[in-house]
Tab-separated table of C-alpha atoms in Angstrom:
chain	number	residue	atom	x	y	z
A	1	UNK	CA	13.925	-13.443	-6.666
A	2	UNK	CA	10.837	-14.229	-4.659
A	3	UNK	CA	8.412	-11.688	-3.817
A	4	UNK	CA	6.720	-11.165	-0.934
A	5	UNK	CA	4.883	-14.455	0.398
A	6	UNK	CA	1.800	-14.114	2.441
A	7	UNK	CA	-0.085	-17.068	4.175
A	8	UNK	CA	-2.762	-18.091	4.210
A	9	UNK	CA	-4.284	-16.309	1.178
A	10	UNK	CA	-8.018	-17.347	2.365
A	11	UNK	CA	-9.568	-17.770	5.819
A	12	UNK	CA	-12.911	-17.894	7.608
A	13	UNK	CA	-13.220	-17.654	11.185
A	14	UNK	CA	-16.121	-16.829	13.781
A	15	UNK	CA	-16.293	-13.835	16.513
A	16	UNK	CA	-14.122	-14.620	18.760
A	17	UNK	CA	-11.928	-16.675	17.837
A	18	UNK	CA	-7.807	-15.848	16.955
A	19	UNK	CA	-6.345	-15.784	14.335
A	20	UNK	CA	-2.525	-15.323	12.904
A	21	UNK	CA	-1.176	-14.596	9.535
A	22	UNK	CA	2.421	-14.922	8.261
A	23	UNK	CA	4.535	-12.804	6.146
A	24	UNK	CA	7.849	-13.525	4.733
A	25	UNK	CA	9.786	-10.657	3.171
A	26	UNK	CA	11.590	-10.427	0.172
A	27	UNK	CA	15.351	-12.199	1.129
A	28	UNK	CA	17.638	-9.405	2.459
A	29	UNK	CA	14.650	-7.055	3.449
A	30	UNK	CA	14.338	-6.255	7.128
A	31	UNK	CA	11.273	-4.073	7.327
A	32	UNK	CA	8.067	-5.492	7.369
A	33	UNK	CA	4.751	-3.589	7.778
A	34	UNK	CA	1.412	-4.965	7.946
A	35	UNK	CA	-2.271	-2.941	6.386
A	36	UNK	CA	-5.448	-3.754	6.801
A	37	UNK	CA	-8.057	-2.885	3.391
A	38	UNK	CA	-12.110	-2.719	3.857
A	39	UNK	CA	-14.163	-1.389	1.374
A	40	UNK	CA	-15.778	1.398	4.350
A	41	UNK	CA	-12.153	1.713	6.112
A	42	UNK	CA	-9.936	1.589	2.769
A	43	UNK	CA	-6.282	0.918	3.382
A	44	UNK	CA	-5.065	1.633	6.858
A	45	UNK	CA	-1.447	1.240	8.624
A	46	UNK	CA	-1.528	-1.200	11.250
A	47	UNK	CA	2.260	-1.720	12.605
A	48	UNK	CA	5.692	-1.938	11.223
A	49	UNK	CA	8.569	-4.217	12.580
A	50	UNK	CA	12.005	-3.400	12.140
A	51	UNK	CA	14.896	-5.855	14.019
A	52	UNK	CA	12.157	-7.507	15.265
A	53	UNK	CA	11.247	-4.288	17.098
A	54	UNK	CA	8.094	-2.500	16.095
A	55	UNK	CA	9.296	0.894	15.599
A	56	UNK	CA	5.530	2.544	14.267
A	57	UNK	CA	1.874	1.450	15.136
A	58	UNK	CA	-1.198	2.277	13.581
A	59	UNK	CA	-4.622	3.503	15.344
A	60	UNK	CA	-5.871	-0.049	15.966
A	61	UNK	CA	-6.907	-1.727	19.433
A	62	UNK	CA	-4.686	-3.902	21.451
A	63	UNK	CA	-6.785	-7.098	19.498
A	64	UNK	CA	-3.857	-6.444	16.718
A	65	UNK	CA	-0.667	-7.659	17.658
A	66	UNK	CA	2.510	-8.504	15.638
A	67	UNK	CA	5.782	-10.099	16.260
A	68	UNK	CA	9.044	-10.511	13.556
A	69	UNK	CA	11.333	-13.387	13.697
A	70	UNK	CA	14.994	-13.076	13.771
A	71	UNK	CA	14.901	-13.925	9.616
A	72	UNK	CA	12.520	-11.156	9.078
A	73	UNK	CA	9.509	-13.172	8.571
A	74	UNK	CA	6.534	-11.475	10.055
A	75	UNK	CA	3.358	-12.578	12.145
A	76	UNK	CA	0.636	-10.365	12.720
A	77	UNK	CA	-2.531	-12.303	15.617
A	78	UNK	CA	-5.831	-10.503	15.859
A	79	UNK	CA	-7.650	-12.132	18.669
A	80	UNK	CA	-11.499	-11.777	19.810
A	81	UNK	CA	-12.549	-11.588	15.969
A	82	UNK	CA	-15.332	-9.316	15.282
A	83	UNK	CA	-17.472	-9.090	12.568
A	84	UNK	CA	-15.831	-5.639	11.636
A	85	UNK	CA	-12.229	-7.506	11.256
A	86	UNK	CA	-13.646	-9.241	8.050
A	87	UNK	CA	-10.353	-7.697	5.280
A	88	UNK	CA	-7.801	-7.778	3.089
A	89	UNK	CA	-4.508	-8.032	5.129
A	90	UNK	CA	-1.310	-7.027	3.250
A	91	UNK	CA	2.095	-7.026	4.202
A	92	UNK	CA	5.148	-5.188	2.788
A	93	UNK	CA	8.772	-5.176	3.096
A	94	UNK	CA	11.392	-2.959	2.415
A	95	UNK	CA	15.021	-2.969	1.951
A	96	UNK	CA	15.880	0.029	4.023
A	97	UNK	CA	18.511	2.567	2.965
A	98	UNK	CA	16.987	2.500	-0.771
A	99	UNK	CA	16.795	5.782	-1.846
A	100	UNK	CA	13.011	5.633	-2.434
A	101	UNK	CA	12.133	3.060	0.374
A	102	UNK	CA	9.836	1.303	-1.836
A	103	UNK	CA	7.613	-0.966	-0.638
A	104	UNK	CA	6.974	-4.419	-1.983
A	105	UNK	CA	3.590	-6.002	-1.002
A	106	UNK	CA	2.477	-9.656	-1.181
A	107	UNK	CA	-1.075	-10.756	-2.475
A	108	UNK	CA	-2.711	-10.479	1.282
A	109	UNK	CA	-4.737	-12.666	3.414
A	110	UNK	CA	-8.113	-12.301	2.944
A	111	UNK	CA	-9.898	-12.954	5.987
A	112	UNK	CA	-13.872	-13.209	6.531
A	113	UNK	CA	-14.970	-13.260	9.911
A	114	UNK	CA	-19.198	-15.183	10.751
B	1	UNK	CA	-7.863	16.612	6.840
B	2	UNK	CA	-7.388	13.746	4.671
B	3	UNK	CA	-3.755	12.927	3.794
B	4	UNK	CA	-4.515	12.124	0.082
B	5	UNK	CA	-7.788	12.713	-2.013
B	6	UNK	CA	-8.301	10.762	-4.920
B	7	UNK	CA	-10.961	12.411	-6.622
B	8	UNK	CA	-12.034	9.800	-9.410
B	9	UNK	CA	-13.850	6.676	-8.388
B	10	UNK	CA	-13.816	5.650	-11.600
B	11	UNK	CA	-12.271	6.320	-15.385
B	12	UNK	CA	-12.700	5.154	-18.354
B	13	UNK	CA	-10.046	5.200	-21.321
B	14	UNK	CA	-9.889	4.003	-24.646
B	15	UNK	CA	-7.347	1.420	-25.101
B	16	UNK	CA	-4.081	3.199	-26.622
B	17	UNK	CA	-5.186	6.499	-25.267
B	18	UNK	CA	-3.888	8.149	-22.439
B	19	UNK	CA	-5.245	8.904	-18.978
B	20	UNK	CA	-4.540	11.100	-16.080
B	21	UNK	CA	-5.385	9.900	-12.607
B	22	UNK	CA	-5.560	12.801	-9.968
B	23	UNK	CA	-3.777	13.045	-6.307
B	24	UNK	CA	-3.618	15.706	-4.111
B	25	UNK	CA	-1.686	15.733	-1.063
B	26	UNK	CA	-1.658	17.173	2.652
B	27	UNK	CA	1.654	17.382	4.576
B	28	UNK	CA	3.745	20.006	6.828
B	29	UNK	CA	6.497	17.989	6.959
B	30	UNK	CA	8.896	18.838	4.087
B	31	UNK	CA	10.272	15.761	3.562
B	32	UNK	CA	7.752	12.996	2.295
B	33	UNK	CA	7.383	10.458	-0.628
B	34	UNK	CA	4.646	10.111	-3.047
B	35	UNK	CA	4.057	6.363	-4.301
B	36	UNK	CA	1.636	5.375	-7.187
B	37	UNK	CA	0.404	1.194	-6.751
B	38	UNK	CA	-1.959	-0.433	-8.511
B	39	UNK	CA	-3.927	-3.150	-7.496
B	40	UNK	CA	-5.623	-5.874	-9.627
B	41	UNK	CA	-8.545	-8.275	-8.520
B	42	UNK	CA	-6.204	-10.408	-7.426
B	43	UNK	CA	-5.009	-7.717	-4.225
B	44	UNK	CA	-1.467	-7.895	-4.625
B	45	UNK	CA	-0.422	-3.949	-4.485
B	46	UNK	CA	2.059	-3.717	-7.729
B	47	UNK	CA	3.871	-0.686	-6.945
B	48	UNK	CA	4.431	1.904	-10.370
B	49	UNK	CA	6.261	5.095	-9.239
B	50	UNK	CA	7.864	6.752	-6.782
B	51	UNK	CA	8.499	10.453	-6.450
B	52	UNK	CA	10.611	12.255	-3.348
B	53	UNK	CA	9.790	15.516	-2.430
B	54	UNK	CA	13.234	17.219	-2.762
B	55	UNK	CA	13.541	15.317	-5.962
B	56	UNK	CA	13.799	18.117	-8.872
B	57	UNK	CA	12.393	16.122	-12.006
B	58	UNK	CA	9.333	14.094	-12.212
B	59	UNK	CA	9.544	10.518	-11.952
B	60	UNK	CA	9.308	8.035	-15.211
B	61	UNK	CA	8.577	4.100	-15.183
B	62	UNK	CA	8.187	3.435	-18.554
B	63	UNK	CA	4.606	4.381	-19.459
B	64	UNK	CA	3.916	5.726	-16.077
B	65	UNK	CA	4.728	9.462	-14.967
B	66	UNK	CA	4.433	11.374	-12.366
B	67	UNK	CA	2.968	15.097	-13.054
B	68	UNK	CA	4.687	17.011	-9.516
B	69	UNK	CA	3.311	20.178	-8.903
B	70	UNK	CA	4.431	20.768	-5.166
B	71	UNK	CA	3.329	23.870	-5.201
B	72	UNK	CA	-0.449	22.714	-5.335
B	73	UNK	CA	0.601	19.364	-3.870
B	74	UNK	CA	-0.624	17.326	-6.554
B	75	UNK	CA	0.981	14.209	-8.125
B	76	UNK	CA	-1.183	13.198	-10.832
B	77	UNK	CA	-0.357	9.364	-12.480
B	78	UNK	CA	0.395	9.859	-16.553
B	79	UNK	CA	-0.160	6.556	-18.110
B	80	UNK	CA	0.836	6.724	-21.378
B	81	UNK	CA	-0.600	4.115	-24.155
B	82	UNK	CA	-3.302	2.201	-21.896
B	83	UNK	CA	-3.171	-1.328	-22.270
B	84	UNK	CA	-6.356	-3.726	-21.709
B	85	UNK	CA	-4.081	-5.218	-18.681
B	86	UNK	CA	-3.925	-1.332	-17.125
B	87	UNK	CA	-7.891	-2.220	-16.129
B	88	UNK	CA	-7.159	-2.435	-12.250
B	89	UNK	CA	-7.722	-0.163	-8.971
B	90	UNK	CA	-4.917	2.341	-8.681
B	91	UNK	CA	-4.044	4.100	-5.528
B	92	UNK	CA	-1.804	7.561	-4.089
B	93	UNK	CA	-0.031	6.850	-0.962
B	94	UNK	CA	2.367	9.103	0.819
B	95	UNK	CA	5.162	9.082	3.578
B	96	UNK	CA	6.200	11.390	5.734
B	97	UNK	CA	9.409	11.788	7.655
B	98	UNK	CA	12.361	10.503	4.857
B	99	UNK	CA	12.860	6.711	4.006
B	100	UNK	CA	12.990	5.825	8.085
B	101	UNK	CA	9.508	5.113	8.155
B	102	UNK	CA	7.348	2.746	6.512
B	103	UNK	CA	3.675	4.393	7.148
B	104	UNK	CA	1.930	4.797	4.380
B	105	UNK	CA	-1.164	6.916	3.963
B	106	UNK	CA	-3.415	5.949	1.018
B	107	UNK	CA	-5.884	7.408	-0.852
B	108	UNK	CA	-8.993	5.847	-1.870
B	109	UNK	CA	-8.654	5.115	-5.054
B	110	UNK	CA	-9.439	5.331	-8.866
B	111	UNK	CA	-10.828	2.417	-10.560
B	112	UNK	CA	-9.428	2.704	-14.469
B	113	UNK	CA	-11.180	0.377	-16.904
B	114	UNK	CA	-9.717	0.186	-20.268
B	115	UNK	CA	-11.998	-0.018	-23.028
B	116	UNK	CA	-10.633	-2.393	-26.065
């Protein structure tokens, strides 16, 4: 069974410019929920898509938006890069209605912003 | 207040040994869920253990436990016979609210390094 697939795993980009990363969940998940890792901010909640609906959002600006896809597969955009948006990205999906809603996350999207 | 408090930036254990890696917890909602993930160099989060709140025993994966004292809200990791391949960053993480949600508050960390 394939995990979860995150792409791409490495990315540069300037201030100011966009930039989107993908996420496909484990087949038969339907949660996906996107984090954000820094070494000052450590691992912070960013959104969560359900149904393609986002049903919980983290404290970040309106620069982070997301979107899901009718097979689950997840897109998260940050535009107007800033120097400060220079992370680890990490998705995770979830089969809901487990007992322990456990999480499975991919390998991330590390993204370094000039 | 923080959510979770890891403690230990860093441990050290002696390959074979075992090692306890501290978690404390914040929460007034009654139902939550304690996870335990490790992460290696690579960044993939590799989750380990889960533990409900209303759940009476501790939780077992194989070599990893989960020490439950709800009481003090601590959930201390057990790894039992450290292996060179344990060497990794190893995080607490909680949710609150039942298995609806998928927020997860982390802590920041213990680095364990095994030492052959």
């Amino acid at each position: 069974k394939a995990g979860v697939t995150q792409t791409p795993r490495y990315l540069i980009k300037t201030r100011g410019q966009q930039v989107t990363l993908s996420c496909s969940p484990i087949s038969g998940h339907r949660s996906v929920s996107w984090y954000q890792q820094t070494p000052g901010q450590g691992l912070q909640f960013l959104f969560e898509y359900f149904s393609e609906t986002q049903r919980n959002k983290g404290n970040f600006p309106g620069r982070f938006s997301g979107r899901q896809f009718s097979n689950s597969r997840s897109e998260m955009n940050v535009s107007t890069l800033e120097l400060g948006d220079s992370a680890l990205y990490l998705c995770a999906s979830s089969l809901l209605g487990q007992s322990t809603g456990e999480l499975f996350f991919g390998e991330g999207s590390r993204l370094t912003v000039l | 207040a923080q959510k979770i408090t890891q403690t230990q930036p860093g441990m050290f254990v002696q390959e074979k040994e075992a090692v306890t890696l501290d978690c404390t917890y914040d929460t007034s909602d009654p139902s939550y869920g304690l996870f335990w993930y490790k992460q290696p160099s690579s960044g993939e989060m590799i989750f380990l253990i889960y533990q409900g709140s209303y759940d009476q025993q501790n939780a077992t994966e194989g070599r990893y436990s989960l020490n439950f004292q709800k009481a003090r809200k601590s959930a201390n990791l057990v790894i039992s016979a450290s292996q060179l391949g344990d060497s990794a960053m190893y995080f607490c993480a909680m949710r609150e609210g039942g298995t609806g949600a998928n927020n997860l508050f982390f802590g920041t960390g213990t680095r364990l390094t095994v030492i052959p």
